[in-house]
Coordinates of N, CA and C in Angstrom, one line a residue:
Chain A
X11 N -20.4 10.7 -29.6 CA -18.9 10.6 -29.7 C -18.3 9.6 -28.7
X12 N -17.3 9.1 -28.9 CA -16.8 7.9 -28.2 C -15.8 8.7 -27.0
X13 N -16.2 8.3 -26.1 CA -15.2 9.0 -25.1 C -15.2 8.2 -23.6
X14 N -14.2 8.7 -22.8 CA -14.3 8.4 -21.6 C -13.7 9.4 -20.4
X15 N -14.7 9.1 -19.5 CA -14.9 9.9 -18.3 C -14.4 9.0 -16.8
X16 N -13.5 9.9 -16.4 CA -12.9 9.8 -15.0 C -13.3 10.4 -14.0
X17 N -14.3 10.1 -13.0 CA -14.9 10.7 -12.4 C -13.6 11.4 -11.3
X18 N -12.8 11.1 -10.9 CA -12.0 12.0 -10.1 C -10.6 12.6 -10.7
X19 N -10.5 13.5 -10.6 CA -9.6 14.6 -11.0 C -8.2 14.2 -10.6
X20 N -8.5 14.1 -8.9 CA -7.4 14.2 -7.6 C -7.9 13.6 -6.7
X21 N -7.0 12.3 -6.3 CA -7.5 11.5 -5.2 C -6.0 11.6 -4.3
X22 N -6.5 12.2 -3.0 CA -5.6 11.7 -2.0 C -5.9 10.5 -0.7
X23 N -4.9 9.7 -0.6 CA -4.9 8.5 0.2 C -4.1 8.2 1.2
X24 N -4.2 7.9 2.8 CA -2.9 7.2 3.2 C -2.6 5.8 3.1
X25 N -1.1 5.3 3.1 CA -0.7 4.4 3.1 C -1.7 3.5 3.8
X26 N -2.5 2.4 3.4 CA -3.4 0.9 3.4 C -4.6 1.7 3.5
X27 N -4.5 2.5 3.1 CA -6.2 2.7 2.4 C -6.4 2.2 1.0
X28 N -7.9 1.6 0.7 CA -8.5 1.2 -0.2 C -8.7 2.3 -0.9
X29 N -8.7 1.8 -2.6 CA -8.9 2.4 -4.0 C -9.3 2.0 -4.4
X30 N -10.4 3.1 -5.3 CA -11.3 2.8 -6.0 C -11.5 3.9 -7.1
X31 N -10.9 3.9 -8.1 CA -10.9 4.7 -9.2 C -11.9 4.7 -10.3
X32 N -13.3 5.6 -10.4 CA -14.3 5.4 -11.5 C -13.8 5.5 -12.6
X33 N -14.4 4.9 -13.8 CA -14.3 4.7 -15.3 C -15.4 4.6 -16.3
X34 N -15.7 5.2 -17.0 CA -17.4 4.8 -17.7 C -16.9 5.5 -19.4
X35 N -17.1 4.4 -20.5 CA -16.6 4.9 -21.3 C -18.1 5.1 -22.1
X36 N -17.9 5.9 -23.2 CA -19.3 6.2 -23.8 C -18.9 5.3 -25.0
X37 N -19.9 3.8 -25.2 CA -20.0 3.5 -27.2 C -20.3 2.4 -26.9
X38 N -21.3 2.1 -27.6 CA -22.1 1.0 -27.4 C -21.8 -0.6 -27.9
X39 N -20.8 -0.3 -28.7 CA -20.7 -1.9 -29.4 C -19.2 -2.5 -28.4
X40 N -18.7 -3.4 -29.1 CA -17.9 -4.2 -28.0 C -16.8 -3.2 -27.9
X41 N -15.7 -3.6 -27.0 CA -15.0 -2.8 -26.4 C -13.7 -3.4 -25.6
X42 N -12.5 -3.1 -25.9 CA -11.4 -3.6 -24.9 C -11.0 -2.5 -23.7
X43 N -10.4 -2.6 -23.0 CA -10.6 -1.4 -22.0 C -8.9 -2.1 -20.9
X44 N -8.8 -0.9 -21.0 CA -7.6 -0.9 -20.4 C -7.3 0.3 -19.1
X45 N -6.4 0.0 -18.4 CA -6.0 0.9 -17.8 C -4.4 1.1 -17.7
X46 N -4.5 2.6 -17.6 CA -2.6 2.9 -17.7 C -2.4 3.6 -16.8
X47 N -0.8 3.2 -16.0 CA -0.1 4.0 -15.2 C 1.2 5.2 -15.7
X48 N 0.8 6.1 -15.0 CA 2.0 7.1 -15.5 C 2.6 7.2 -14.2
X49 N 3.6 6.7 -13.4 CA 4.4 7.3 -12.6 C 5.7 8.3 -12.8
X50 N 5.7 9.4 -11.8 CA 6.1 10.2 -11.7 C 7.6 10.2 -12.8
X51 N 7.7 11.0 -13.9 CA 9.0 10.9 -14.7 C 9.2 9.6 -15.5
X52 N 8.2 8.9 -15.3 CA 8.5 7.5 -16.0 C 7.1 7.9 -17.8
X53 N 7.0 6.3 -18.1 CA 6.5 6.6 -19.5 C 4.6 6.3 -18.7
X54 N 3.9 5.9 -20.2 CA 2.9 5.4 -19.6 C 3.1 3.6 -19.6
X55 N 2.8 2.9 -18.5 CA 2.6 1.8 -18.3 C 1.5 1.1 -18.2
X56 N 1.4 0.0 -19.2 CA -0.3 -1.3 -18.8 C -0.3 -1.3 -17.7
X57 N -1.5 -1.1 -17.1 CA -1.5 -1.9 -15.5 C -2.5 -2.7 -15.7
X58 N -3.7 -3.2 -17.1 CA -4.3 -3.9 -16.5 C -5.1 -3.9 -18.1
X59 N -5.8 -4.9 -18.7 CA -6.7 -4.7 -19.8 C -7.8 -6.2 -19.5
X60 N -8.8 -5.8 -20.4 CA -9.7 -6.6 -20.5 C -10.3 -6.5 -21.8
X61 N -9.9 -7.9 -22.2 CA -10.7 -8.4 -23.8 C -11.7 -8.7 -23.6
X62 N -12.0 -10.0 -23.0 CA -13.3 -10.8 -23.0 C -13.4 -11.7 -21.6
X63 N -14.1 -12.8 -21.4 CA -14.1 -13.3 -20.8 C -14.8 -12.9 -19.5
X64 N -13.7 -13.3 -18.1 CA -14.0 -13.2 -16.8 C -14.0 -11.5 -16.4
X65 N -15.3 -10.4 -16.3 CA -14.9 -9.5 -16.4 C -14.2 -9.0 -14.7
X66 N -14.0 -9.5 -14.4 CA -12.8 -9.1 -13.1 C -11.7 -9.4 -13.3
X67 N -10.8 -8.4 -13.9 CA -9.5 -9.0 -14.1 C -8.2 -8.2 -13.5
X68 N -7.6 -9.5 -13.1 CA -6.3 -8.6 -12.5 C -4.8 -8.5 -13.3
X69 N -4.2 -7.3 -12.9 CA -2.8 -6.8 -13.4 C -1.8 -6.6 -12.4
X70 N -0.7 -5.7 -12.3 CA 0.4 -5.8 -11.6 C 0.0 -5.6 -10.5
X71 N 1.0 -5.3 -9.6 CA 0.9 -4.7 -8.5 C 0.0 -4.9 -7.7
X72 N -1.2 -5.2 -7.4 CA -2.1 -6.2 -6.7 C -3.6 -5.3 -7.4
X73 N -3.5 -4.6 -8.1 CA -4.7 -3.7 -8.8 C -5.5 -4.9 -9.6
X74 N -6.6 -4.6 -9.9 CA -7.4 -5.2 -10.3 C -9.0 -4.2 -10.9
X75 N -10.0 -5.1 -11.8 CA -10.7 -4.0 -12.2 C -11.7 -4.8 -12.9
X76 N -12.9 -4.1 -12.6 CA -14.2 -5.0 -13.1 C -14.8 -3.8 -13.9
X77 N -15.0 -5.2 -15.2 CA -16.2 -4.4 -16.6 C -17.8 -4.4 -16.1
X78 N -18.2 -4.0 -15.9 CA -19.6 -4.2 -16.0 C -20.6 -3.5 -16.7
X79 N -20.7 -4.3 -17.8 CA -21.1 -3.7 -19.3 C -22.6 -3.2 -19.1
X80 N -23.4 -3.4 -18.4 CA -24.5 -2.5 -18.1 C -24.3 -1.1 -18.2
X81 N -23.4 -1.1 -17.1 CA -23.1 -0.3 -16.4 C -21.9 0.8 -17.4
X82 N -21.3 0.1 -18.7 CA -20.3 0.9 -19.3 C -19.6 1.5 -18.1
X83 N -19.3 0.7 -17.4 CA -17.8 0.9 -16.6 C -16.9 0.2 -16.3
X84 N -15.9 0.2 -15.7 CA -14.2 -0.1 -15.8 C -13.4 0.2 -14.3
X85 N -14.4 0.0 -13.6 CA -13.6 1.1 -12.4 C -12.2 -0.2 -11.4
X86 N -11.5 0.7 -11.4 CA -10.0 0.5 -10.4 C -10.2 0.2 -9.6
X87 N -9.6 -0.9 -8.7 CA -9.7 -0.9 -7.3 C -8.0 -1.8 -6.9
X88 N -7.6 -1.5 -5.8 CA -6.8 -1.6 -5.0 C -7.2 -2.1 -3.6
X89 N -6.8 -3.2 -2.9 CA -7.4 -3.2 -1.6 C -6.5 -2.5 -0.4
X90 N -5.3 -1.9 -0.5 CA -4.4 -1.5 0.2 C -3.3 -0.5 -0.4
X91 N -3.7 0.5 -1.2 CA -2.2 1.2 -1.5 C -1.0 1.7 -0.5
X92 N 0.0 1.5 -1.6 CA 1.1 2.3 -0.8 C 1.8 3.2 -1.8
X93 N 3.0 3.9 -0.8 CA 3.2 5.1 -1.0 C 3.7 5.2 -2.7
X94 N 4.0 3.9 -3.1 CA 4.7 3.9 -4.3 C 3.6 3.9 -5.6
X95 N 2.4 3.9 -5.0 CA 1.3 4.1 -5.8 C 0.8 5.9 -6.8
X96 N 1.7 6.0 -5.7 CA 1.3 7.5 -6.3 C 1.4 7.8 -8.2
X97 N 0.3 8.5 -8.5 CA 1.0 8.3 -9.6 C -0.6 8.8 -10.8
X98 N 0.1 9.2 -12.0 CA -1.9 9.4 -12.6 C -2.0 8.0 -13.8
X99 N -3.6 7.9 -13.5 CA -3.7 6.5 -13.9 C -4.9 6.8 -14.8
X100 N -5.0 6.3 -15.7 CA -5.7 6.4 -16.8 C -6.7 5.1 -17.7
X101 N -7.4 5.4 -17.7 CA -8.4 4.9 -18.4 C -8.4 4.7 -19.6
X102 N -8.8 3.8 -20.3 CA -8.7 3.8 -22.1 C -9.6 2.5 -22.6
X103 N -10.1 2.8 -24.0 CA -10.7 1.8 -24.4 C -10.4 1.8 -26.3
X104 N -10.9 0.5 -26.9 CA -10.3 0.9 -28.2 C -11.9 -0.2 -28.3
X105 N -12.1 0.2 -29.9 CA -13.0 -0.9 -30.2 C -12.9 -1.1 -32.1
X106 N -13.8 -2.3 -32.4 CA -13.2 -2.4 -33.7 C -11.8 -3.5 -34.1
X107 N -11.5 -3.2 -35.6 CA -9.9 -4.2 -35.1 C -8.7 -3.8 -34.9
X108 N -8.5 -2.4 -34.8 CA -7.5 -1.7 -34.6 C -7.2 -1.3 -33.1
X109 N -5.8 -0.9 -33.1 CA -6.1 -0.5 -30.9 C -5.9 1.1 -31.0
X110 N -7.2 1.6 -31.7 CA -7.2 2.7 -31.5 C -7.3 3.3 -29.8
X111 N -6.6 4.2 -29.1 CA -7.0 4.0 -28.1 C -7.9 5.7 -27.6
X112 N -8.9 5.3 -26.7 CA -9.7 6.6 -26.2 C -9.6 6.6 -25.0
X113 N -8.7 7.7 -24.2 CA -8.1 7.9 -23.3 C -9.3 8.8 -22.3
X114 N -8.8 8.6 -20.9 CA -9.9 9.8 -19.8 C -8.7 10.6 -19.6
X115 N -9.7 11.6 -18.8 CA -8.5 12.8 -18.6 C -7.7 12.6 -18.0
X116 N -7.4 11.4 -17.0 CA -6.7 10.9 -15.9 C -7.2 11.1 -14.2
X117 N -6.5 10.4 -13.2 CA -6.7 11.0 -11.9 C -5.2 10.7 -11.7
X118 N -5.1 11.3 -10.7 CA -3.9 11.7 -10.4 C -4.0 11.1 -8.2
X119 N -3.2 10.2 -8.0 CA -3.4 9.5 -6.7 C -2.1 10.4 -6.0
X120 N -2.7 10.5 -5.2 CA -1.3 11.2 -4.3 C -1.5 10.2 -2.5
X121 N -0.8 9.5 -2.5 CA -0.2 8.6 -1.3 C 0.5 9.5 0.1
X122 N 0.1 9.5 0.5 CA 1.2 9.7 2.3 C 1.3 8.4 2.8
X123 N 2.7 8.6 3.3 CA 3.1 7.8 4.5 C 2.1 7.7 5.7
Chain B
X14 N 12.7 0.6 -19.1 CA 13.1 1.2 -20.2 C 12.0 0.6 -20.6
X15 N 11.3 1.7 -21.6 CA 10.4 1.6 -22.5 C 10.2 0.6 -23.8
X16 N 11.4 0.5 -24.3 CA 11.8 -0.2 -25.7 C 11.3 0.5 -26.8
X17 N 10.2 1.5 -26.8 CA 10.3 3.1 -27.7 C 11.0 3.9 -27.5
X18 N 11.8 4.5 -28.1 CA 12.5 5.2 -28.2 C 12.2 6.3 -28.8
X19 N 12.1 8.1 -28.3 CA 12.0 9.0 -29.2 C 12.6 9.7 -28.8
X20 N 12.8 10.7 -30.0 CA 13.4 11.9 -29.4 C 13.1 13.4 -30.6
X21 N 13.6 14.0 -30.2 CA 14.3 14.9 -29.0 C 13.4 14.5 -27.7
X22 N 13.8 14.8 -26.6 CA 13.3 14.5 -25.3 C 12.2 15.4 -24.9
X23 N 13.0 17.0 -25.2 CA 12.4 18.7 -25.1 C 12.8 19.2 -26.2
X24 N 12.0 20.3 -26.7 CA 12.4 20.9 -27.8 C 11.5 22.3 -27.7
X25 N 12.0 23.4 -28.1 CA 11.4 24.6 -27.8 C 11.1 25.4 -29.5
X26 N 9.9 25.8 -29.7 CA 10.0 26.2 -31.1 C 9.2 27.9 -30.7
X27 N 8.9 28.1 -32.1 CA 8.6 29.3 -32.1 C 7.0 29.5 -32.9
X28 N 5.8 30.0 -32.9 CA 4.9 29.8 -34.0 C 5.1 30.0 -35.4
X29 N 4.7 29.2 -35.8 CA 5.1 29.0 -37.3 C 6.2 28.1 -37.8
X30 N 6.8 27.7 -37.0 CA 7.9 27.1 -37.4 C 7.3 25.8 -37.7
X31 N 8.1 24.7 -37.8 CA 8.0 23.1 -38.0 C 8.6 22.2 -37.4
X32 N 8.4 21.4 -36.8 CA 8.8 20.1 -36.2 C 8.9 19.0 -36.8
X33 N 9.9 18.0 -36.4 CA 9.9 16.8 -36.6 C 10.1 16.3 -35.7
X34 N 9.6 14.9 -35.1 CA 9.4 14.2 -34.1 C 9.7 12.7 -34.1
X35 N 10.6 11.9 -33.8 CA 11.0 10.6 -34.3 C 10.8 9.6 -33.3
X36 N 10.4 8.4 -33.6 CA 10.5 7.0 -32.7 C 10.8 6.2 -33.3
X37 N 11.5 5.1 -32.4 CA 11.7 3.9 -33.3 C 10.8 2.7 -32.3
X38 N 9.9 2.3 -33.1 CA 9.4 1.2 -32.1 C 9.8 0.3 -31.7
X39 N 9.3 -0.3 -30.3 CA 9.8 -1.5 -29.3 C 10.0 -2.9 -30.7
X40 N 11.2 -3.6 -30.1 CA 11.6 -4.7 -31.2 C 10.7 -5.8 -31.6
X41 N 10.6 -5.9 -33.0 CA 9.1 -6.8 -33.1 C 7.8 -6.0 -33.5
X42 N 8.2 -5.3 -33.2 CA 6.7 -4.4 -33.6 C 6.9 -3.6 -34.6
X43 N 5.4 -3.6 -35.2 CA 5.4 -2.9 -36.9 C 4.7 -2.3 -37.3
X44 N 3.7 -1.6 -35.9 CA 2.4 -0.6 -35.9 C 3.1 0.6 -35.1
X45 N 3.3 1.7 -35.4 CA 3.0 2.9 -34.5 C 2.1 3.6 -34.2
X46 N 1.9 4.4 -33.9 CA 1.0 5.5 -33.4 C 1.2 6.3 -32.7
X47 N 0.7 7.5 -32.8 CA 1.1 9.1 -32.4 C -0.2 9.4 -31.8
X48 N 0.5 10.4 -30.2 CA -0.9 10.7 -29.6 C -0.2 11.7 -28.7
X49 N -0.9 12.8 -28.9 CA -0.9 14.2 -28.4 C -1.2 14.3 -26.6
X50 N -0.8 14.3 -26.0 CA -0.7 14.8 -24.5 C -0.7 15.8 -24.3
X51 N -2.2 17.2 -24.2 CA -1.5 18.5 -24.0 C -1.8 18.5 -22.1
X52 N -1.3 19.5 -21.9 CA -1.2 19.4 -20.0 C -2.7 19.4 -19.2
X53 N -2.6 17.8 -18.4 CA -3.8 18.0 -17.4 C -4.7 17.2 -18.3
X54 N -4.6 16.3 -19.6 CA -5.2 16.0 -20.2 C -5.0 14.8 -20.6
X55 N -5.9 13.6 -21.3 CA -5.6 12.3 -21.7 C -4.8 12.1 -23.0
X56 N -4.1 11.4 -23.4 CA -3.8 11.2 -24.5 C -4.6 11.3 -25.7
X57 N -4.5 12.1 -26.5 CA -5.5 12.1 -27.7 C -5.0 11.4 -29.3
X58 N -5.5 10.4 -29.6 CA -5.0 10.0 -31.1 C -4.5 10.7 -32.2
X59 N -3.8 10.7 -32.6 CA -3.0 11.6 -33.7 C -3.8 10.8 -34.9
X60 N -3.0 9.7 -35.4 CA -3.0 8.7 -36.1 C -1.8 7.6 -36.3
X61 N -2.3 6.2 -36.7 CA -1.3 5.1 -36.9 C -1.0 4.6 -37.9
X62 N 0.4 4.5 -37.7 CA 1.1 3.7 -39.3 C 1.6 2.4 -39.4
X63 N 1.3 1.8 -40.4 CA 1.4 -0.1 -41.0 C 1.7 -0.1 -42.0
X64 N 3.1 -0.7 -42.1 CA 3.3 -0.7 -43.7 C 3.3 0.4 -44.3
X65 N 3.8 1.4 -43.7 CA 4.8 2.6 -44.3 C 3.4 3.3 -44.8
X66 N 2.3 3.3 -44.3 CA 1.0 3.9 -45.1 C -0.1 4.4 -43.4
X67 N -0.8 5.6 -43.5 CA -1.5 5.6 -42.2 C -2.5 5.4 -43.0
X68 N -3.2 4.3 -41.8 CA -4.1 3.7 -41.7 C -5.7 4.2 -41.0
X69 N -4.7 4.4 -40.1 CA -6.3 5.5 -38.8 C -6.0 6.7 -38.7
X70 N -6.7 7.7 -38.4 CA -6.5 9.0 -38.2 C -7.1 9.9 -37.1
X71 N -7.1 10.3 -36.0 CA -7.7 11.0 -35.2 C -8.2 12.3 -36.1
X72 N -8.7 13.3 -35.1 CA -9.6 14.5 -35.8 C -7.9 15.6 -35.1
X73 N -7.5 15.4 -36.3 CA -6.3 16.9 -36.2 C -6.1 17.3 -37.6
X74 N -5.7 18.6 -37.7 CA -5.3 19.2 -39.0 C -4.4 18.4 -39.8
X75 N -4.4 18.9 -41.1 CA -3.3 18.4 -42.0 C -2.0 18.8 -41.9
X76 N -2.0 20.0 -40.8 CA -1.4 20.2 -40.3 C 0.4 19.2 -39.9
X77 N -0.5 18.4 -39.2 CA 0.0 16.9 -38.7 C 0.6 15.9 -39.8
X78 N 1.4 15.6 -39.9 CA 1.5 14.5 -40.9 C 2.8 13.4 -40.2
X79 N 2.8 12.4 -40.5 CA 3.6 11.5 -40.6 C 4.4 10.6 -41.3
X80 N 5.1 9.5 -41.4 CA 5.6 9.0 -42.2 C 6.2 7.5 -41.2
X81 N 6.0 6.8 -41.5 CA 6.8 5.3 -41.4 C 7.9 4.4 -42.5
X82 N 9.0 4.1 -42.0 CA 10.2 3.8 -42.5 C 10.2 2.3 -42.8
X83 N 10.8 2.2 -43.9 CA 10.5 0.3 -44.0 C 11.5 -0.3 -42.5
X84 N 12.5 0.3 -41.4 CA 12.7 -0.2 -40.3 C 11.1 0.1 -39.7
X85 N 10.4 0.4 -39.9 CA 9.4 0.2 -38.8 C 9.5 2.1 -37.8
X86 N 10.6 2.7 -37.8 CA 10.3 3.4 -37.3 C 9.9 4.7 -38.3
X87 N 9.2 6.0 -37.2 CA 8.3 6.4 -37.6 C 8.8 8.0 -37.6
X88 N 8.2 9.3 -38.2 CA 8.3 10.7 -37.7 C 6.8 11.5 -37.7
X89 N 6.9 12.0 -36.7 CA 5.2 13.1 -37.0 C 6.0 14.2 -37.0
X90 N 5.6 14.9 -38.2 CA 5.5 16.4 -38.6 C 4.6 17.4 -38.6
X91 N 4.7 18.3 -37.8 CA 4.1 19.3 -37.4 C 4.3 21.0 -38.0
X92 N 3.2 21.2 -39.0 CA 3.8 22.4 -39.5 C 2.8 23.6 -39.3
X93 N 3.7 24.6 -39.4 CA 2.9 26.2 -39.0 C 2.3 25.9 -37.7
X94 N 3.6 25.7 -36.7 CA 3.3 25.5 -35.2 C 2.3 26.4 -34.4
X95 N 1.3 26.6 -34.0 CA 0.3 27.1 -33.1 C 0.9 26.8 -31.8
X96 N 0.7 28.1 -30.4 CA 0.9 28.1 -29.7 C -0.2 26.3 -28.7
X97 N -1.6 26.7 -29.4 CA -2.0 25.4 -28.7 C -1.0 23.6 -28.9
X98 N -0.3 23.8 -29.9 CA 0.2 22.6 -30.1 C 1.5 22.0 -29.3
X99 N 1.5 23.2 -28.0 CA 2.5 22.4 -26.8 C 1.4 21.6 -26.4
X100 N 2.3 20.3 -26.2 CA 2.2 19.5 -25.6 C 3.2 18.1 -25.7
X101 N 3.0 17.0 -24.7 CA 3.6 16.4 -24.9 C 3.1 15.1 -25.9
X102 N 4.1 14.4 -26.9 CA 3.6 13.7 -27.9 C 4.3 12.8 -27.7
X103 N 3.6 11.3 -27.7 CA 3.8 10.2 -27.5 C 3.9 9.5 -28.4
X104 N 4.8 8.3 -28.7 CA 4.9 7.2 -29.8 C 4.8 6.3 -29.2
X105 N 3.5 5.1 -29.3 CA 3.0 3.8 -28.9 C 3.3 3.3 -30.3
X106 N 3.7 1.9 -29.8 CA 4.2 0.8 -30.9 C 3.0 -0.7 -30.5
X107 N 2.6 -1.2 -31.2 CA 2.3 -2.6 -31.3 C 2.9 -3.9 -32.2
X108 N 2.5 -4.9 -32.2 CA 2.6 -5.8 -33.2 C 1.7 -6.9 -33.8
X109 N 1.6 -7.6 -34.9 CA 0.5 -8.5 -34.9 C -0.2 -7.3 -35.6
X110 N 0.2 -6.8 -36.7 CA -0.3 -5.7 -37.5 C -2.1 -4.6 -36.9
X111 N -1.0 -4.5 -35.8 CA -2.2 -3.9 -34.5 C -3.3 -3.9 -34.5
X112 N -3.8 -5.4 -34.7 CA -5.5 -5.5 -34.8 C -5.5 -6.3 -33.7
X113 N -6.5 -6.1 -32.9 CA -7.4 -6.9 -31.8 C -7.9 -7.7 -32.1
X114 N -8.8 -8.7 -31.3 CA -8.4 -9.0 -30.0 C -7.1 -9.7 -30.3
X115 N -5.7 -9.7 -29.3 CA -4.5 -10.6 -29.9 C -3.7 -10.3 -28.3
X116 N -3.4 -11.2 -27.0 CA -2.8 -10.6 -26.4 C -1.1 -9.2 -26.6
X117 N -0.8 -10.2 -28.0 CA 0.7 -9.2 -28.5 C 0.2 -7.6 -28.9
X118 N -0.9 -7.2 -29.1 CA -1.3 -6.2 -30.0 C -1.6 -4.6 -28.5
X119 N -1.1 -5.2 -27.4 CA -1.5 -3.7 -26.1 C -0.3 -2.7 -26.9
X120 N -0.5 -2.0 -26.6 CA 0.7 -0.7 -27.1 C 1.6 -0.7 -25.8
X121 N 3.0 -0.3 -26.3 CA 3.8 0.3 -25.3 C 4.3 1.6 -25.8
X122 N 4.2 2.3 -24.9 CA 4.6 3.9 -25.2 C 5.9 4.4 -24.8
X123 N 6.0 5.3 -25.5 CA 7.8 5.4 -25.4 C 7.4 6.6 -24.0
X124 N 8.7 7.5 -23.8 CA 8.4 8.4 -23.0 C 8.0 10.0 -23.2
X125 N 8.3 10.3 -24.5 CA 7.2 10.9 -25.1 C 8.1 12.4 -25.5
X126 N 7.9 13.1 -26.4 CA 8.4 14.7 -26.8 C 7.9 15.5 -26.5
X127 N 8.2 16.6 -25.3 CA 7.6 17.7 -25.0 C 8.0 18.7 -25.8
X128 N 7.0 19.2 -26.5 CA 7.1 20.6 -27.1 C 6.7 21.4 -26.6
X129 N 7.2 22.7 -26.4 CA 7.1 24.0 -26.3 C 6.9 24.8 -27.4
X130 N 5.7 25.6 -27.8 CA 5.4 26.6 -28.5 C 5.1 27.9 -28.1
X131 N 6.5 28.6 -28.6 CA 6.8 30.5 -27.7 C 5.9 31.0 -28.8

């Protein structure tokens, strides 16, 4: 079955610490893969997708995120969060011609000052 | 702001009862889709509508049904409510008759319908 897995539940961080959020989706044929932000009371937001090409690709806020198709993963990284990072971030991938999308359970970043 | 729009915001039902659940998608766009949020959990696909007809379908009961409007926007109906079926439900919109790869075709998601099932 096609799914994906977030290896952390609950990540706590302080302010200019590095991020690194796992991602590994299960399905073998090609694949778009995205990542979404849910901040606190707001909706879900793109932070970041990858079609093809250069598999290191970056999105808002200085996040960024590498495919490494061996590997069937997707993982997050950040070189410095801050406090406004807080927030749960989510994983997804669709494949096929449709954007069906297959969501992870989320992790959830909690920031200190 | 989102540019999907749904609503009711919150809504409280009772089991058994019925729902209806409305969006109107972001402007330009003519794909929707419905996806179940229950708590602590990922979005799960309902199914999506193109041309007033669904197209995809996640693994949910018949339960579930929907409908799209020649505006483009959309309703998921929910009938003989089950206590499991709180959650919150989301309407993502695309465009470019939501097929991939196309950079216009990411979804944007509205802010979503929480249900309550007493």
């Amino acid at each position: 079955a096609q799914s994906v897995s977030q290896h952390n539940h609950h990540v706590i961080l302080s302010e200019a610490a590095s991020l690194e959020l796992g991602c590994n989706y299960s399905y073998g044929g090609t694949v778009n893969l995205f990542w979404y932000v849910q901040y606190p009371g707001q909706h879900l937001q793109l932070l970041l997708k990858y079609f093809s090409g250069d598999p290191l690709v970056k999105g808002i806020k200085g996040f960024e995120a590498e495919f490494i198709k061996s590997k069937f993963s997707f993982n997050l990284r950040k070189p410095s969060v801050q406090w406004s990072d807080t927030a749960e971030y989510f994983c997804a991938f669709s494949s096929g011609g449709y954007n069906k999308l297959i969501f992870g359970a989320g992790t959830r970043l909690a920031v200190h000052p | 702001d989102a540019g999907v729009t749904q609503s009711p915001t919150h809504l409280i039902k009772t089991r058994g009862q019925q729902v209806t659940l409305r969006c109107s998608p972001k402007s330009g766009h003519d794909t929707v889709s419905w996806y179940q949020q229950a708590l602590g959990q990922g979005p799960q696909f309902i199914f999506q509508y193109y041309e007033e007809e669904e197209r995809q379908r996640g693994n949910f009961p018949d339960r579930f049904s929907g409908h799209q409007f020649p505006n483009y926007s959309s309703e998921l109906n929910v009938n003989a409510l089950l206590l499991g079926d709180s959650a919150l439900y989301l309407c993502a919109s695309s465009g470019d008759r939501g097929r991939i790869p196309s950079g216009a075709n990411v979804l944007t998601f509205g802010a979503g319908s929480r249900l309550t099932v007493l």
